[in-house]
Amino acid sequence: MSPLPMTLADPSSPRGIDDLLRIMARLRDREHGCPWDLEQDFASIAPYTIEEAYEVADAIDRGDLPALKDELGDLLLQVVFHARMAEEQSAFSFQDVVQAISDKLVRRHPHVFGDAAVDGASEVTANWEAIKRAERQAAGEQDDSALAGIARGLPEWQRAVKLQSRAARVGFDWPNPAPVLAKLHEEIDEVREEFAHGDIEARHDRLQEEIGDVLFVVANLARHAKVDVGAALRGANHKFERRFRAMEALARDAGTALDALSLTEQDALWDQVKAQEHAGP
């Protein structure tokens, strides 16, 4: 493959999608490419694809539009990378990816590109799912379960919510949050009972199962509250990190390190940070 044109080497020149595809092709060139890029395959790149999607979500959560621009570029690179590897195997190209998603959007929006009529966003969602089922049947898929088509590669919390939502569509759902909260208490009691046996290592499999039940019910509770589980957990992570870093700062101001303090003293710092947050500016 010949060297890239000078316009691509110039950081001030405007880039288009064709330029990005050519850059990716050069990176994967067997003679002139990058050794790291050449070593990759679909499986090795998949974790980066997931990571970049989360970084997009993080930029949105922080309201950081400049970061969102960069993260969307990183996510686009993942699509281009996968498409390039597929093209090398004569499986499909980036253009095929564009064609497929364009056709899907038109096909699944008959109320926009056709004559169908809908009454609100909920009916759009219902039609979307009906069209997806018809597509799976047309492709010869035999699974006619209400749970069919939920990807196993999703983060498990997201898959839990999707499983619960699908079941709810056929009426298998609690009517309100109250019985969900009761179920959560029941599952926590079962975890407590497993811990009461004392031998955690011997009870590992049972603890894993019972803690899994707790997490599944928590996901269901979030669904009933119309709270995104990922966003809620991100918020909890951010809060913990913010408070922990504030504890470290308080310890430094007192001339010590956090790990030099007892748990009781650390808890006191945590309570101090919480009190300062609740007091506000």
PDB file of C-alpha atoms in Angstrom:
ATOM      1  CA  MET A   1       0.000   0.000   0.000  1.00  0.00           C
ATOM      2  CA  SER A   2       1.377   3.381  -0.958  1.00  0.00           C
ATOM      3  CA  PRO A   3       2.031   6.053   1.687  1.00  0.00           C
ATOM      4  CA  LEU A   4      -0.926   8.180   2.701  1.00  0.00           C
ATOM      5  CA  PRO A   5      -1.358  11.451   0.795  1.00  0.00           C
ATOM      6  CA  MET A   6       0.156  14.557   2.343  1.00  0.00           C
ATOM      7  CA  THR A   7      -3.356  15.887   3.054  1.00  0.00           C
ATOM      8  CA  LEU A   8      -3.876  13.073   5.550  1.00  0.00           C
ATOM      9  CA  ALA A   9      -0.522  13.717   7.198  1.00  0.00           C
ATOM     10  CA  ASP A  10      -1.449  17.393   7.695  1.00  0.00           C
ATOM     11  CA  PRO A  11      -3.350  17.721  11.009  1.00  0.00           C
ATOM     12  CA  SER A  12      -4.939  20.975   9.825  1.00  0.00           C
ATOM     13  CA  SER A  13      -6.626  19.432   6.789  1.00  0.00           C
ATOM     14  CA  PRO A  14     -10.319  18.512   7.116  1.00  0.00           C
ATOM     15  CA  ARG A  15     -11.077  14.795   7.367  1.00  0.00           C
ATOM     16  CA  GLY A  16     -14.017  12.812   6.036  1.00  0.00           C
ATOM     17  CA  ILE A  17     -15.196   9.260   6.606  1.00  0.00           C
ATOM     18  CA  ASP A  18     -13.297   8.112   3.503  1.00  0.00           C
ATOM     19  CA  ASP A  19     -10.100   9.466   5.041  1.00  0.00           C
ATOM     20  CA  LEU A  20     -10.765   7.541   8.243  1.00  0.00           C
ATOM     21  CA  LEU A  21     -11.320   4.340   6.259  1.00  0.00           C
ATOM     22  CA  ARG A  22      -8.040   4.867   4.401  1.00  0.00           C
ATOM     23  CA  ILE A  23      -6.164   5.509   7.654  1.00  0.00           C
ATOM     24  CA  MET A  24      -7.567   2.301   9.132  1.00  0.00           C
ATOM     25  CA  ALA A  25      -6.641   0.363   6.005  1.00  0.00           C
ATOM     26  CA  ARG A  26      -3.076   1.680   6.263  1.00  0.00           C
ATOM     27  CA  LEU A  27      -2.834   0.724   9.932  1.00  0.00           C
ATOM     28  CA  ARG A  28      -3.839  -2.826   8.981  1.00  0.00           C
ATOM     29  CA  ASP A  29      -1.534  -3.019   5.946  1.00  0.00           C
ATOM     30  CA  ARG A  30       0.661  -6.117   6.254  1.00  0.00           C
ATOM     31  CA  GLU A  31       3.763  -4.374   4.931  1.00  0.00           C
ATOM     32  CA  HIS A  32       3.496  -0.776   6.121  1.00  0.00           C
ATOM     33  CA  GLY A  33       0.962  -0.970   8.974  1.00  0.00           C
ATOM     34  CA  CYS A  34       1.147  -0.808  12.754  1.00  0.00           C
ATOM     35  CA  PRO A  35       2.270  -4.021  14.527  1.00  0.00           C
ATOM     36  CA  TRP A  36      -0.281  -3.593  17.321  1.00  0.00           C
ATOM     37  CA  ASP A  37      -3.212  -3.011  14.945  1.00  0.00           C
ATOM     38  CA  LEU A  38      -2.149  -5.979  12.849  1.00  0.00           C
ATOM     39  CA  GLU A  39      -2.214  -8.301  15.870  1.00  0.00           C
ATOM     40  CA  GLN A  40      -5.840  -7.528  16.692  1.00  0.00           C
ATOM     41  CA  ASP A  41      -8.938  -9.538  15.846  1.00  0.00           C
ATOM     42  CA  PHE A  42     -12.649  -9.203  16.622  1.00  0.00           C
ATOM     43  CA  ALA A  43     -12.304 -10.788  20.067  1.00  0.00           C
ATOM     44  CA  SER A  44      -9.359  -8.655  21.148  1.00  0.00           C
ATOM     45  CA  ILE A  45     -11.017  -5.421  20.007  1.00  0.00           C
ATOM     46  CA  ALA A  46     -14.435  -6.185  21.526  1.00  0.00           C
ATOM     47  CA  PRO A  47     -13.467  -5.065  25.084  1.00  0.00           C
ATOM     48  CA  TYR A  48     -12.283  -1.717  23.707  1.00  0.00           C
ATOM     49  CA  THR A  49     -15.596  -1.316  21.871  1.00  0.00           C
ATOM     50  CA  ILE A  50     -17.501  -1.814  25.112  1.00  0.00           C
ATOM     51  CA  GLU A  51     -15.146   0.508  26.994  1.00  0.00           C
ATOM     52  CA  GLU A  52     -15.551   3.284  24.424  1.00  0.00           C
ATOM     53  CA  ALA A  53     -19.346   3.016  24.608  1.00  0.00           C
ATOM     54  CA  TYR A  54     -19.149   3.519  28.373  1.00  0.00           C
ATOM     55  CA  GLU A  55     -16.832   6.483  27.930  1.00  0.00           C
ATOM     56  CA  VAL A  56     -19.415   8.050  25.618  1.00  0.00           C
ATOM     57  CA  ALA A  57     -22.018   7.533  28.348  1.00  0.00           C
ATOM     58  CA  ASP A  58     -19.662   9.053  30.926  1.00  0.00           C
ATOM     59  CA  ALA A  59     -19.108  12.182  28.827  1.00  0.00           C
ATOM     60  CA  ILE A  60     -22.877  12.567  28.443  1.00  0.00           C
ATOM     61  CA  ASP A  61     -23.364  12.043  32.181  1.00  0.00           C
ATOM     62  CA  ARG A  62     -20.826  14.801  32.907  1.00  0.00           C
ATOM     63  CA  GLY A  63     -22.360  17.130  30.312  1.00  0.00           C
ATOM     64  CA  ASP A  64     -18.926  17.477  28.695  1.00  0.00           C
ATOM     65  CA  LEU A  65     -19.599  18.093  25.003  1.00  0.00           C
ATOM     66  CA  PRO A  66     -15.925  18.498  23.948  1.00  0.00           C
ATOM     67  CA  ALA A  67     -15.203  15.140  25.587  1.00  0.00           C
ATOM     68  CA  LEU A  68     -18.301  13.668  23.935  1.00  0.00           C
ATOM     69  CA  LYS A  69     -16.948  14.689  20.540  1.00  0.00           C
ATOM     70  CA  ASP A  70     -13.682  12.851  21.242  1.00  0.00           C
ATOM     71  CA  GLU A  71     -15.385   9.788  22.714  1.00  0.00           C
ATOM     72  CA  LEU A  72     -17.792   9.493  19.782  1.00  0.00           C
ATOM     73  CA  GLY A  73     -14.750   9.538  17.509  1.00  0.00           C
ATOM     74  CA  ASP A  74     -13.207   6.728  19.546  1.00  0.00           C
ATOM     75  CA  LEU A  75     -16.438   4.754  19.271  1.00  0.00           C
ATOM     76  CA  LEU A  76     -16.592   5.367  15.525  1.00  0.00           C
ATOM     77  CA  LEU A  77     -13.044   4.031  15.274  1.00  0.00           C
ATOM     78  CA  GLN A  78     -14.261   0.772  16.790  1.00  0.00           C
ATOM     79  CA  VAL A  79     -16.870   0.407  14.044  1.00  0.00           C
ATOM     80  CA  VAL A  80     -14.305   1.184  11.371  1.00  0.00           C
ATOM     81  CA  PHE A  81     -11.812  -1.254  12.924  1.00  0.00           C
ATOM     82  CA  HIS A  82     -14.305  -4.138  12.995  1.00  0.00           C
ATOM     83  CA  ALA A  83     -15.491  -3.357   9.476  1.00  0.00           C
ATOM     84  CA  ARG A  84     -11.915  -3.317   8.161  1.00  0.00           C
ATOM     85  CA  MET A  85     -11.151  -6.719   9.678  1.00  0.00           C
ATOM     86  CA  ALA A  86     -14.352  -8.111   8.176  1.00  0.00           C
ATOM     87  CA  GLU A  87     -13.477  -6.668   4.765  1.00  0.00           C
ATOM     88  CA  GLU A  88     -10.077  -8.364   4.922  1.00  0.00           C
ATOM     89  CA  GLN A  89     -11.967 -11.649   5.283  1.00  0.00           C
ATOM     90  CA  SER A  90     -14.345 -10.724   2.437  1.00  0.00           C
ATOM     91  CA  ALA A  91     -17.217 -10.906   4.931  1.00  0.00           C
ATOM     92  CA  PHE A  92     -18.576  -7.357   4.681  1.00  0.00           C
ATOM     93  CA  SER A  93     -17.369  -3.780   4.344  1.00  0.00           C
ATOM     94  CA  PHE A  94     -18.004  -0.492   6.117  1.00  0.00           C
ATOM     95  CA  GLN A  95     -20.404   0.402   3.304  1.00  0.00           C
ATOM     96  CA  ASP A  96     -22.322  -2.792   4.027  1.00  0.00           C
ATOM     97  CA  VAL A  97     -22.612  -1.711   7.668  1.00  0.00           C
ATOM     98  CA  VAL A  98     -23.963   1.691   6.604  1.00  0.00           C
ATOM     99  CA  GLN A  99     -26.370   0.040   4.172  1.00  0.00           C
ATOM    100  CA  ALA A 100     -27.621  -2.400   6.805  1.00  0.00           C
ATOM    101  CA  ILE A 101     -28.333   0.201   9.473  1.00  0.00           C
ATOM    102  CA  SER A 102     -29.915   2.589   6.962  1.00  0.00           C
ATOM    103  CA  ASP A 103     -32.244  -0.139   5.697  1.00  0.00           C
ATOM    104  CA  LYS A 104     -33.079  -1.159   9.275  1.00  0.00           C
ATOM    105  CA  LEU A 105     -33.972   2.394  10.308  1.00  0.00           C
ATOM    106  CA  VAL A 106     -36.279   2.821   7.336  1.00  0.00           C
ATOM    107  CA  ARG A 107     -37.835  -0.622   7.848  1.00  0.00           C
ATOM    108  CA  ARG A 108     -38.448  -0.090  11.565  1.00  0.00           C
ATOM    109  CA  HIS A 109     -39.922   3.406  11.178  1.00  0.00           C
ATOM    110  CA  PRO A 110     -42.915   2.797   8.892  1.00  0.00           C
ATOM    111  CA  HIS A 111     -44.679   5.706  10.600  1.00  0.00           C
ATOM    112  CA  VAL A 112     -41.961   8.016   9.225  1.00  0.00           C
ATOM    113  CA  PHE A 113     -41.020   6.404   5.911  1.00  0.00           C
ATOM    114  CA  GLY A 114     -44.309   4.652   5.190  1.00  0.00           C
ATOM    115  CA  ASP A 115     -48.035   4.929   5.805  1.00  0.00           C
ATOM    116  CA  ALA A 116     -48.252   3.519   9.328  1.00  0.00           C
ATOM    117  CA  ALA A 117     -49.722   5.672  12.113  1.00  0.00           C
ATOM    118  CA  VAL A 118     -48.620   5.646  15.763  1.00  0.00           C
ATOM    119  CA  ASP A 119     -49.905   7.270  18.921  1.00  0.00           C
ATOM    120  CA  GLY A 120     -46.883   8.290  20.965  1.00  0.00           C
ATOM    121  CA  ALA A 121     -43.454   6.896  21.754  1.00  0.00           C
ATOM    122  CA  SER A 122     -44.756   3.778  23.556  1.00  0.00           C
ATOM    123  CA  GLU A 123     -46.529   2.629  20.401  1.00  0.00           C
ATOM    124  CA  VAL A 124     -43.340   3.259  18.410  1.00  0.00           C
ATOM    125  CA  THR A 125     -41.494   0.943  20.814  1.00  0.00           C
ATOM    126  CA  ALA A 126     -44.186  -1.731  20.524  1.00  0.00           C
ATOM    127  CA  ASN A 127     -44.081  -1.566  16.713  1.00  0.00           C
ATOM    128  CA  TRP A 128     -40.269  -1.717  16.773  1.00  0.00           C
ATOM    129  CA  GLU A 129     -40.359  -4.936  18.792  1.00  0.00           C
ATOM    130  CA  ALA A 130     -43.039  -6.430  16.542  1.00  0.00           C
ATOM    131  CA  ILE A 131     -40.954  -5.668  13.465  1.00  0.00           C
ATOM    132  CA  LYS A 132     -37.881  -7.215  15.130  1.00  0.00           C
ATOM    133  CA  ARG A 133     -39.852 -10.402  15.829  1.00  0.00           C
ATOM    134  CA  ALA A 134     -40.997 -10.543  12.220  1.00  0.00           C
ATOM    135  CA  GLU A 135     -37.401 -10.076  11.073  1.00  0.00           C
ATOM    136  CA  ARG A 136     -36.211 -12.951  13.244  1.00  0.00           C
ATOM    137  CA  GLN A 137     -38.963 -15.214  11.933  1.00  0.00           C
ATOM    138  CA  ALA A 138     -38.161 -14.259   8.338  1.00  0.00           C
ATOM    139  CA  ALA A 139     -34.528 -15.168   9.033  1.00  0.00           C
ATOM    140  CA  GLY A 140     -35.653 -18.639  10.090  1.00  0.00           C
ATOM    141  CA  GLU A 141     -35.211 -18.214  13.822  1.00  0.00           C
ATOM    142  CA  GLN A 142     -37.263 -20.815  15.686  1.00  0.00           C
ATOM    143  CA  ASP A 143     -37.199 -19.210  19.133  1.00  0.00           C
ATOM    144  CA  ASP A 144     -40.672 -17.724  19.629  1.00  0.00           C
ATOM    145  CA  SER A 145     -40.197 -16.872  23.327  1.00  0.00           C
ATOM    146  CA  ALA A 146     -41.018 -13.389  24.555  1.00  0.00           C
ATOM    147  CA  LEU A 147     -37.363 -13.318  25.648  1.00  0.00           C
ATOM    148  CA  ALA A 148     -35.967 -14.139  22.189  1.00  0.00           C
ATOM    149  CA  GLY A 149     -33.293 -11.901  20.731  1.00  0.00           C
ATOM    150  CA  ILE A 150     -31.877 -10.458  23.968  1.00  0.00           C
ATOM    151  CA  ALA A 151     -28.128 -10.467  23.396  1.00  0.00           C
ATOM    152  CA  ARG A 152     -26.012 -12.459  25.816  1.00  0.00           C
ATOM    153  CA  GLY A 153     -23.117 -10.036  25.324  1.00  0.00           C
ATOM    154  CA  LEU A 154     -24.906  -7.194  27.110  1.00  0.00           C
ATOM    155  CA  PRO A 155     -23.710  -6.069  30.538  1.00  0.00           C
ATOM    156  CA  GLU A 156     -25.594  -8.335  32.916  1.00  0.00           C
ATOM    157  CA  TRP A 157     -27.451  -5.494  34.662  1.00  0.00           C
ATOM    158  CA  GLN A 158     -28.724  -4.304  31.286  1.00  0.00           C
ATOM    159  CA  ARG A 159     -29.692  -7.819  30.261  1.00  0.00           C
ATOM    160  CA  ALA A 160     -31.568  -8.245  33.543  1.00  0.00           C
ATOM    161  CA  VAL A 161     -33.657  -5.158  32.838  1.00  0.00           C
ATOM    162  CA  LYS A 162     -34.366  -6.296  29.271  1.00  0.00           C
ATOM    163  CA  LEU A 163     -35.435  -9.758  30.453  1.00  0.00           C
ATOM    164  CA  GLN A 164     -37.768  -8.197  33.016  1.00  0.00           C
ATOM    165  CA  SER A 165     -39.188  -5.707  30.506  1.00  0.00           C
ATOM    166  CA  ARG A 166     -39.916  -8.436  27.974  1.00  0.00           C
ATOM    167  CA  ALA A 167     -41.621 -10.572  30.615  1.00  0.00           C
ATOM    168  CA  ALA A 168     -43.688  -7.549  31.676  1.00  0.00           C
ATOM    169  CA  ARG A 169     -45.068  -7.192  28.153  1.00  0.00           C
ATOM    170  CA  VAL A 170     -46.910 -10.485  28.534  1.00  0.00           C
ATOM    171  CA  GLY A 171     -48.138  -9.547  32.033  1.00  0.00           C
ATOM    172  CA  PHE A 172     -45.461 -11.242  34.163  1.00  0.00           C
ATOM    173  CA  ASP A 173     -44.660  -8.294  36.388  1.00  0.00           C
ATOM    174  CA  TRP A 174     -45.393  -6.849  39.806  1.00  0.00           C
ATOM    175  CA  PRO A 175     -48.081  -4.149  39.692  1.00  0.00           C
ATOM    176  CA  ASN A 176     -46.078  -1.559  41.660  1.00  0.00           C
ATOM    177  CA  PRO A 177     -42.804  -1.144  43.605  1.00  0.00           C
ATOM    178  CA  ALA A 178     -44.216  -2.364  46.955  1.00  0.00           C
ATOM    179  CA  PRO A 179     -43.986  -6.121  46.243  1.00  0.00           C
ATOM    180  CA  VAL A 180     -40.588  -5.563  44.620  1.00  0.00           C
ATOM    181  CA  LEU A 181     -39.328  -4.015  47.857  1.00  0.00           C
ATOM    182  CA  ALA A 182     -40.817  -6.934  49.809  1.00  0.00           C
ATOM    183  CA  LYS A 183     -39.030  -9.361  47.497  1.00  0.00           C
ATOM    184  CA  LEU A 184     -35.778  -7.440  47.981  1.00  0.00           C
ATOM    185  CA  HIS A 185     -36.046  -7.825  51.759  1.00  0.00           C
ATOM    186  CA  GLU A 186     -36.737 -11.541  51.279  1.00  0.00           C
ATOM    187  CA  GLU A 187     -33.658 -11.994  49.092  1.00  0.00           C
ATOM    188  CA  ILE A 188     -31.449 -10.029  51.506  1.00  0.00           C
ATOM    189  CA  ASP A 189     -32.657 -12.280  54.345  1.00  0.00           C
ATOM    190  CA  GLU A 190     -31.595 -15.313  52.271  1.00  0.00           C
ATOM    191  CA  VAL A 191     -28.121 -13.813  51.799  1.00  0.00           C
ATOM    192  CA  ARG A 192     -27.949 -13.126  55.533  1.00  0.00           C
ATOM    193  CA  GLU A 193     -28.875 -16.742  56.203  1.00  0.00           C
ATOM    194  CA  GLU A 194     -26.033 -17.980  53.975  1.00  0.00           C
ATOM    195  CA  PHE A 195     -23.522 -15.777  55.799  1.00  0.00           C
ATOM    196  CA  ALA A 196     -24.830 -17.121  59.108  1.00  0.00           C
ATOM    197  CA  HIS A 197     -23.428 -20.555  58.256  1.00  0.00           C
ATOM    198  CA  GLY A 198     -19.972 -19.069  58.854  1.00  0.00           C
ATOM    199  CA  ASP A 199     -17.892 -20.872  56.220  1.00  0.00           C
ATOM    200  CA  ILE A 200     -17.943 -18.376  53.338  1.00  0.00           C
ATOM    201  CA  GLU A 201     -15.686 -20.411  51.070  1.00  0.00           C
ATOM    202  CA  ALA A 202     -17.841 -23.507  51.436  1.00  0.00           C
ATOM    203  CA  ARG A 203     -20.976 -21.420  50.779  1.00  0.00           C
ATOM    204  CA  HIS A 204     -19.483 -19.567  47.803  1.00  0.00           C
ATOM    205  CA  ASP A 205     -21.838 -21.000  45.167  1.00  0.00           C
ATOM    206  CA  ARG A 206     -24.930 -20.402  47.312  1.00  0.00           C
ATOM    207  CA  LEU A 207     -23.796 -16.874  48.165  1.00  0.00           C
ATOM    208  CA  GLN A 208     -23.189 -16.136  44.507  1.00  0.00           C
ATOM    209  CA  GLU A 209     -26.678 -17.339  43.646  1.00  0.00           C
ATOM    210  CA  GLU A 210     -28.404 -15.437  46.439  1.00  0.00           C
ATOM    211  CA  ILE A 211     -26.462 -12.210  45.836  1.00  0.00           C
ATOM    212  CA  GLY A 212     -27.347 -12.575  42.157  1.00  0.00           C
ATOM    213  CA  ASP A 213     -31.011 -12.727  43.169  1.00  0.00           C
ATOM    214  CA  VAL A 214     -30.580  -9.516  45.182  1.00  0.00           C
ATOM    215  CA  LEU A 215     -29.011  -7.729  42.215  1.00  0.00           C
ATOM    216  CA  PHE A 216     -31.736  -8.989  39.878  1.00  0.00           C
ATOM    217  CA  VAL A 217     -34.456  -7.626  42.174  1.00  0.00           C
ATOM    218  CA  VAL A 218     -32.595  -4.306  42.533  1.00  0.00           C
ATOM    219  CA  ALA A 219     -32.575  -4.042  38.722  1.00  0.00           C
ATOM    220  CA  ASN A 220     -36.318  -4.700  38.752  1.00  0.00           C
ATOM    221  CA  LEU A 221     -36.832  -2.042  41.409  1.00  0.00           C
ATOM    222  CA  ALA A 222     -34.926   0.460  39.258  1.00  0.00           C
ATOM    223  CA  ARG A 223     -37.114  -0.482  36.277  1.00  0.00           C
ATOM    224  CA  HIS A 224     -40.275   0.182  38.306  1.00  0.00           C
ATOM    225  CA  ALA A 225     -38.808   3.521  39.374  1.00  0.00           C
ATOM    226  CA  LYS A 226     -37.945   4.291  35.728  1.00  0.00           C
ATOM    227  CA  VAL A 227     -34.333   4.706  36.838  1.00  0.00           C
ATOM    228  CA  ASP A 228     -31.519   3.623  34.545  1.00  0.00           C
ATOM    229  CA  VAL A 229     -29.469   1.069  36.495  1.00  0.00           C
ATOM    230  CA  GLY A 230     -26.214   2.062  34.785  1.00  0.00           C
ATOM    231  CA  ALA A 231     -26.769   5.756  35.455  1.00  0.00           C
ATOM    232  CA  ALA A 232     -27.693   5.053  39.078  1.00  0.00           C
ATOM    233  CA  LEU A 233     -24.576   2.951  39.631  1.00  0.00           C
ATOM    234  CA  ARG A 234     -22.397   5.540  37.867  1.00  0.00           C
ATOM    235  CA  GLY A 235     -23.807   8.156  40.213  1.00  0.00           C
ATOM    236  CA  ALA A 236     -23.083   5.978  43.235  1.00  0.00           C
ATOM    237  CA  ASN A 237     -19.536   5.356  41.994  1.00  0.00           C
ATOM    238  CA  HIS A 238     -18.959   9.076  41.444  1.00  0.00           C
ATOM    239  CA  LYS A 239     -20.314   9.884  44.900  1.00  0.00           C
ATOM    240  CA  PHE A 240     -18.121   7.274  46.573  1.00  0.00           C
ATOM    241  CA  GLU A 241     -15.027   8.467  44.702  1.00  0.00           C
ATOM    242  CA  ARG A 242     -15.747  12.106  45.513  1.00  0.00           C
ATOM    243  CA  ARG A 243     -16.226  11.394  49.216  1.00  0.00           C
ATOM    244  CA  PHE A 244     -13.248   9.044  49.468  1.00  0.00           C
ATOM    245  CA  ARG A 245     -10.946  11.599  47.855  1.00  0.00           C
ATOM    246  CA  ALA A 246     -12.292  14.227  50.263  1.00  0.00           C
ATOM    247  CA  MET A 247     -11.469  11.893  53.169  1.00  0.00           C
ATOM    248  CA  GLU A 248      -7.917  11.555  51.882  1.00  0.00           C
ATOM    249  CA  ALA A 249      -7.638  15.334  51.667  1.00  0.00           C
ATOM    250  CA  LEU A 250      -8.885  15.763  55.251  1.00  0.00           C
ATOM    251  CA  ALA A 251      -6.366  13.207  56.457  1.00  0.00           C
ATOM    252  CA  ARG A 252      -3.542  15.019  54.653  1.00  0.00           C
ATOM    253  CA  ASP A 253      -4.658  18.348  56.124  1.00  0.00           C
ATOM    254  CA  ALA A 254      -4.401  16.724  59.553  1.00  0.00           C
ATOM    255  CA  GLY A 255      -0.834  15.661  58.796  1.00  0.00           C
ATOM    256  CA  THR A 256      -1.507  11.946  58.364  1.00  0.00           C
ATOM    257  CA  ALA A 257      -2.497   9.381  55.746  1.00  0.00           C
ATOM    258  CA  LEU A 258      -5.836   7.648  55.456  1.00  0.00           C
ATOM    259  CA  ASP A 259      -4.311   4.186  55.794  1.00  0.00           C
ATOM    260  CA  ALA A 260      -2.720   5.232  59.096  1.00  0.00           C
ATOM    261  CA  LEU A 261      -6.141   5.752  60.658  1.00  0.00           C
ATOM    262  CA  SER A 262      -8.345   3.134  62.276  1.00  0.00           C
ATOM    263  CA  LEU A 263     -11.624   2.170  60.662  1.00  0.00           C
ATOM    264  CA  THR A 264     -13.464   4.149  63.349  1.00  0.00           C
ATOM    265  CA  GLU A 265     -11.418   7.255  62.513  1.00  0.00           C
ATOM    266  CA  GLN A 266     -11.980   6.723  58.797  1.00  0.00           C
ATOM    267  CA  ASP A 267     -15.733   6.409  59.394  1.00  0.00           C
ATOM    268  CA  ALA A 268     -15.620   9.702  61.286  1.00  0.00           C
ATOM    269  CA  LEU A 269     -13.980  11.375  58.273  1.00  0.00           C
ATOM    270  CA  TRP A 270     -16.621   9.859  55.994  1.00  0.00           C
ATOM    271  CA  ASP A 271     -19.377  11.276  58.204  1.00  0.00           C
ATOM    272  CA  GLN A 272     -17.618  14.649  58.192  1.00  0.00           C
ATOM    273  CA  VAL A 273     -17.501  14.693  54.384  1.00  0.00           C
ATOM    274  CA  LYS A 274     -21.187  13.727  54.168  1.00  0.00           C
ATOM    275  CA  ALA A 275     -22.104  16.469  56.616  1.00  0.00           C
ATOM    276  CA  GLN A 276     -20.160  19.043  54.591  1.00  0.00           C
ATOM    277  CA  GLU A 277     -21.932  17.968  51.406  1.00  0.00           C
ATOM    278  CA  HIS A 278     -25.353  18.165  53.024  1.00  0.00           C
ATOM    279  CA  ALA A 279     -24.546  21.587  54.463  1.00  0.00           C
ATOM    280  CA  GLY A 280     -23.854  22.882  50.970  1.00  0.00           C
ATOM    281  CA  PRO A 281     -21.734  25.891  50.005  1.00  0.00           C
TER     282      PRO A 281
END
